[in-house]
């Protein structure tokens, strides 16, 4: 099957992080770190950030009940979150309000099956 060229609001974005909520944080931490050998970039009692090349797996201890299929979250780094949100809206996608956080600006939207997908625009570097 031949590859087709596609352009859209996420064409130039990088998949940065997959968030995973788990019931057995200790067991999952051990699996990703000791069994798979992924290094830990940061961790606390309820969170561990495993590096996998240029991406990370952000493992979270489950703090509230999640339904089936509601235990992961994908996030794309974008250069201009407002432009991406506008383009997604033009294509019929409902995007949440953009929120400012200490690590940048974020927004979310859902795929047709209801899976949440995140957008993050890191703070601009000051020279």
PDB file of C-alpha atoms in Angstrom:
ATOM      1  CA  UNK A   1       0.000   0.000   0.000  1.00  0.00           C
ATOM      2  CA  UNK A   2       1.455   3.354  -1.023  1.00  0.00           C
ATOM      3  CA  UNK A   3       1.841   6.156   1.475  1.00  0.00           C
ATOM      4  CA  UNK A   4      -0.203   9.227   0.829  1.00  0.00           C
ATOM      5  CA  UNK A   5       0.872  12.711   1.730  1.00  0.00           C
ATOM      6  CA  UNK A   6      -1.424  14.416   4.179  1.00  0.00           C
ATOM      7  CA  UNK A   7      -1.474  17.904   5.581  1.00  0.00           C
ATOM      8  CA  UNK A   8      -3.397  19.195   8.544  1.00  0.00           C
ATOM      9  CA  UNK A   9      -3.124  20.973  11.851  1.00  0.00           C
ATOM     10  CA  UNK A  10      -0.872  18.277  13.393  1.00  0.00           C
ATOM     11  CA  UNK A  11       1.290  17.500  10.346  1.00  0.00           C
ATOM     12  CA  UNK A  12       4.361  19.184  11.862  1.00  0.00           C
ATOM     13  CA  UNK A  13       3.622  18.331  15.496  1.00  0.00           C
ATOM     14  CA  UNK A  14       5.644  15.891  17.583  1.00  0.00           C
ATOM     15  CA  UNK A  15       4.066  13.226  19.743  1.00  0.00           C
ATOM     16  CA  UNK A  16       5.735  14.014  23.039  1.00  0.00           C
ATOM     17  CA  UNK A  17       3.963  12.147  25.807  1.00  0.00           C
ATOM     18  CA  UNK A  18       1.548   9.297  26.344  1.00  0.00           C
ATOM     19  CA  UNK A  19      -0.135   9.515  29.746  1.00  0.00           C
ATOM     20  CA  UNK A  20      -1.133   6.238  31.368  1.00  0.00           C
ATOM     21  CA  UNK A  21      -3.271   5.948  34.512  1.00  0.00           C
ATOM     22  CA  UNK A  22      -2.867   2.697  36.406  1.00  0.00           C
ATOM     23  CA  UNK A  23      -4.446   0.835  39.312  1.00  0.00           C
ATOM     24  CA  UNK A  24      -1.130  -0.801  40.352  1.00  0.00           C
ATOM     25  CA  UNK A  25       1.373   2.062  40.220  1.00  0.00           C
ATOM     26  CA  UNK A  26       4.193   0.107  41.924  1.00  0.00           C
ATOM     27  CA  UNK A  27       3.829  -2.880  39.636  1.00  0.00           C
ATOM     28  CA  UNK A  28       3.612  -0.766  36.499  1.00  0.00           C
ATOM     29  CA  UNK A  29       6.592   1.364  37.590  1.00  0.00           C
ATOM     30  CA  UNK A  30       8.623  -1.811  38.090  1.00  0.00           C
ATOM     31  CA  UNK A  31       7.542  -3.161  34.680  1.00  0.00           C
ATOM     32  CA  UNK A  32       8.424  -0.020  32.693  1.00  0.00           C
ATOM     33  CA  UNK A  33      11.651   0.700  34.599  1.00  0.00           C
ATOM     34  CA  UNK A  34      13.075  -2.694  35.552  1.00  0.00           C
ATOM     35  CA  UNK A  35      11.559  -5.045  32.976  1.00  0.00           C
ATOM     36  CA  UNK A  36      11.623  -2.740  29.944  1.00  0.00           C
ATOM     37  CA  UNK A  37      14.652  -0.754  31.121  1.00  0.00           C
ATOM     38  CA  UNK A  38      13.211   2.701  30.470  1.00  0.00           C
ATOM     39  CA  UNK A  39      15.040   5.425  32.413  1.00  0.00           C
ATOM     40  CA  UNK A  40      13.073   7.623  34.800  1.00  0.00           C
ATOM     41  CA  UNK A  41      13.404  11.348  34.075  1.00  0.00           C
ATOM     42  CA  UNK A  42      11.302  12.407  37.079  1.00  0.00           C
ATOM     43  CA  UNK A  43       9.153  10.737  39.694  1.00  0.00           C
ATOM     44  CA  UNK A  44       7.252  11.246  42.929  1.00  0.00           C
ATOM     45  CA  UNK A  45       4.938   9.004  44.955  1.00  0.00           C
ATOM     46  CA  UNK A  46       2.127   9.149  42.348  1.00  0.00           C
ATOM     47  CA  UNK A  47       3.918   9.822  39.061  1.00  0.00           C
ATOM     48  CA  UNK A  48       6.862   8.545  37.011  1.00  0.00           C
ATOM     49  CA  UNK A  49       8.076   9.948  33.691  1.00  0.00           C
ATOM     50  CA  UNK A  50       9.844   7.278  31.635  1.00  0.00           C
ATOM     51  CA  UNK A  51      11.955   8.366  28.666  1.00  0.00           C
ATOM     52  CA  UNK A  52      11.505   6.448  25.426  1.00  0.00           C
ATOM     53  CA  UNK A  53      13.678   8.201  22.858  1.00  0.00           C
ATOM     54  CA  UNK A  54      12.255  11.652  22.224  1.00  0.00           C
ATOM     55  CA  UNK A  55       8.910  10.659  23.779  1.00  0.00           C
ATOM     56  CA  UNK A  56       7.896   9.864  27.310  1.00  0.00           C
ATOM     57  CA  UNK A  57       5.414   7.630  29.060  1.00  0.00           C
ATOM     58  CA  UNK A  58       3.898   9.489  31.993  1.00  0.00           C
ATOM     59  CA  UNK A  59       2.654   6.900  34.470  1.00  0.00           C
ATOM     60  CA  UNK A  60       0.058   8.189  36.956  1.00  0.00           C
ATOM     61  CA  UNK A  61      -1.378   6.470  39.994  1.00  0.00           C
ATOM     62  CA  UNK A  62      -5.137   6.367  39.473  1.00  0.00           C
ATOM     63  CA  UNK A  63      -6.766   8.940  41.745  1.00  0.00           C
ATOM     64  CA  UNK A  64     -10.319   8.517  40.534  1.00  0.00           C
ATOM     65  CA  UNK A  65     -12.168   5.702  38.814  1.00  0.00           C
ATOM     66  CA  UNK A  66     -11.677   5.496  35.081  1.00  0.00           C
ATOM     67  CA  UNK A  67     -13.842   3.568  32.701  1.00  0.00           C
ATOM     68  CA  UNK A  68     -12.572   1.088  30.156  1.00  0.00           C
ATOM     69  CA  UNK A  69     -10.440   2.857  27.577  1.00  0.00           C
ATOM     70  CA  UNK A  70     -10.214   5.952  29.793  1.00  0.00           C
ATOM     71  CA  UNK A  71      -6.741   5.269  31.129  1.00  0.00           C
ATOM     72  CA  UNK A  72      -4.500   6.932  28.559  1.00  0.00           C
ATOM     73  CA  UNK A  73      -3.977  10.348  27.001  1.00  0.00           C
ATOM     74  CA  UNK A  74      -1.867  11.294  24.009  1.00  0.00           C
ATOM     75  CA  UNK A  75      -0.302  14.762  23.738  1.00  0.00           C
ATOM     76  CA  UNK A  76       1.203  16.638  20.808  1.00  0.00           C
ATOM     77  CA  UNK A  77       3.682  19.512  21.104  1.00  0.00           C
ATOM     78  CA  UNK A  78       2.749  22.332  18.764  1.00  0.00           C
ATOM     79  CA  UNK A  79       4.349  25.676  17.950  1.00  0.00           C
ATOM     80  CA  UNK A  80       1.127  27.732  17.857  1.00  0.00           C
ATOM     81  CA  UNK A  81      -1.687  26.211  19.908  1.00  0.00           C
ATOM     82  CA  UNK A  82      -4.200  28.894  18.909  1.00  0.00           C
ATOM     83  CA  UNK A  83      -3.614  28.294  15.193  1.00  0.00           C
ATOM     84  CA  UNK A  84      -3.895  24.516  15.646  1.00  0.00           C
ATOM     85  CA  UNK A  85      -7.102  24.883  17.692  1.00  0.00           C
ATOM     86  CA  UNK A  86      -8.574  27.169  14.993  1.00  0.00           C
ATOM     87  CA  UNK A  87      -7.693  24.711  12.233  1.00  0.00           C
ATOM     88  CA  UNK A  88      -9.175  21.795  14.181  1.00  0.00           C
ATOM     89  CA  UNK A  89     -12.370  23.815  14.764  1.00  0.00           C
ATOM     90  CA  UNK A  90     -12.505  24.589  11.025  1.00  0.00           C
ATOM     91  CA  UNK A  91     -12.450  20.830  10.460  1.00  0.00           C
ATOM     92  CA  UNK A  92     -15.377  20.255  12.840  1.00  0.00           C
ATOM     93  CA  UNK A  93     -13.395  19.286  15.959  1.00  0.00           C
ATOM     94  CA  UNK A  94     -14.436  20.745  19.307  1.00  0.00           C
ATOM     95  CA  UNK A  95     -11.351  21.938  21.200  1.00  0.00           C
ATOM     96  CA  UNK A  96     -11.374  22.854  24.897  1.00  0.00           C
ATOM     97  CA  UNK A  97     -10.463  26.304  26.114  1.00  0.00           C
ATOM     98  CA  UNK A  98      -6.712  26.913  26.080  1.00  0.00           C
ATOM     99  CA  UNK A  99      -5.296  26.951  29.608  1.00  0.00           C
ATOM    100  CA  UNK A 100      -2.038  28.461  30.783  1.00  0.00           C
ATOM    101  CA  UNK A 101       0.072  26.210  32.989  1.00  0.00           C
ATOM    102  CA  UNK A 102       3.607  26.671  34.380  1.00  0.00           C
ATOM    103  CA  UNK A 103       4.951  24.401  31.596  1.00  0.00           C
ATOM    104  CA  UNK A 104       3.070  26.140  28.754  1.00  0.00           C
ATOM    105  CA  UNK A 105      -0.403  26.318  27.239  1.00  0.00           C
ATOM    106  CA  UNK A 106      -2.617  23.254  26.873  1.00  0.00           C
ATOM    107  CA  UNK A 107      -5.916  22.256  25.303  1.00  0.00           C
ATOM    108  CA  UNK A 108      -7.674  18.987  24.580  1.00  0.00           C
ATOM    109  CA  UNK A 109     -10.021  17.477  22.019  1.00  0.00           C
ATOM    110  CA  UNK A 110     -11.518  14.019  21.430  1.00  0.00           C
ATOM    111  CA  UNK A 111     -11.285  11.578  18.575  1.00  0.00           C
ATOM    112  CA  UNK A 112     -14.499  10.067  17.130  1.00  0.00           C
ATOM    113  CA  UNK A 113     -14.465   7.277  19.750  1.00  0.00           C
ATOM    114  CA  UNK A 114     -14.146   9.752  22.641  1.00  0.00           C
ATOM    115  CA  UNK A 115     -10.427   9.309  23.358  1.00  0.00           C
ATOM    116  CA  UNK A 116      -8.868  12.507  24.693  1.00  0.00           C
ATOM    117  CA  UNK A 117      -5.938  14.011  22.783  1.00  0.00           C
ATOM    118  CA  UNK A 118      -3.912  16.889  24.155  1.00  0.00           C
ATOM    119  CA  UNK A 119      -2.111  19.843  22.641  1.00  0.00           C
ATOM    120  CA  UNK A 120       0.740  21.604  24.392  1.00  0.00           C
ATOM    121  CA  UNK A 121       2.595  24.749  23.398  1.00  0.00           C
ATOM    122  CA  UNK A 122       5.714  25.095  25.554  1.00  0.00           C
ATOM    123  CA  UNK A 123       6.694  28.582  26.695  1.00  0.00           C
ATOM    124  CA  UNK A 124       8.677  30.524  24.131  1.00  0.00           C
ATOM    125  CA  UNK A 125      12.379  30.670  24.968  1.00  0.00           C
ATOM    126  CA  UNK A 126      13.605  34.101  25.835  1.00  0.00           C
ATOM    127  CA  UNK A 127      16.932  35.158  24.383  1.00  0.00           C
TER     128      UNK A 127
END
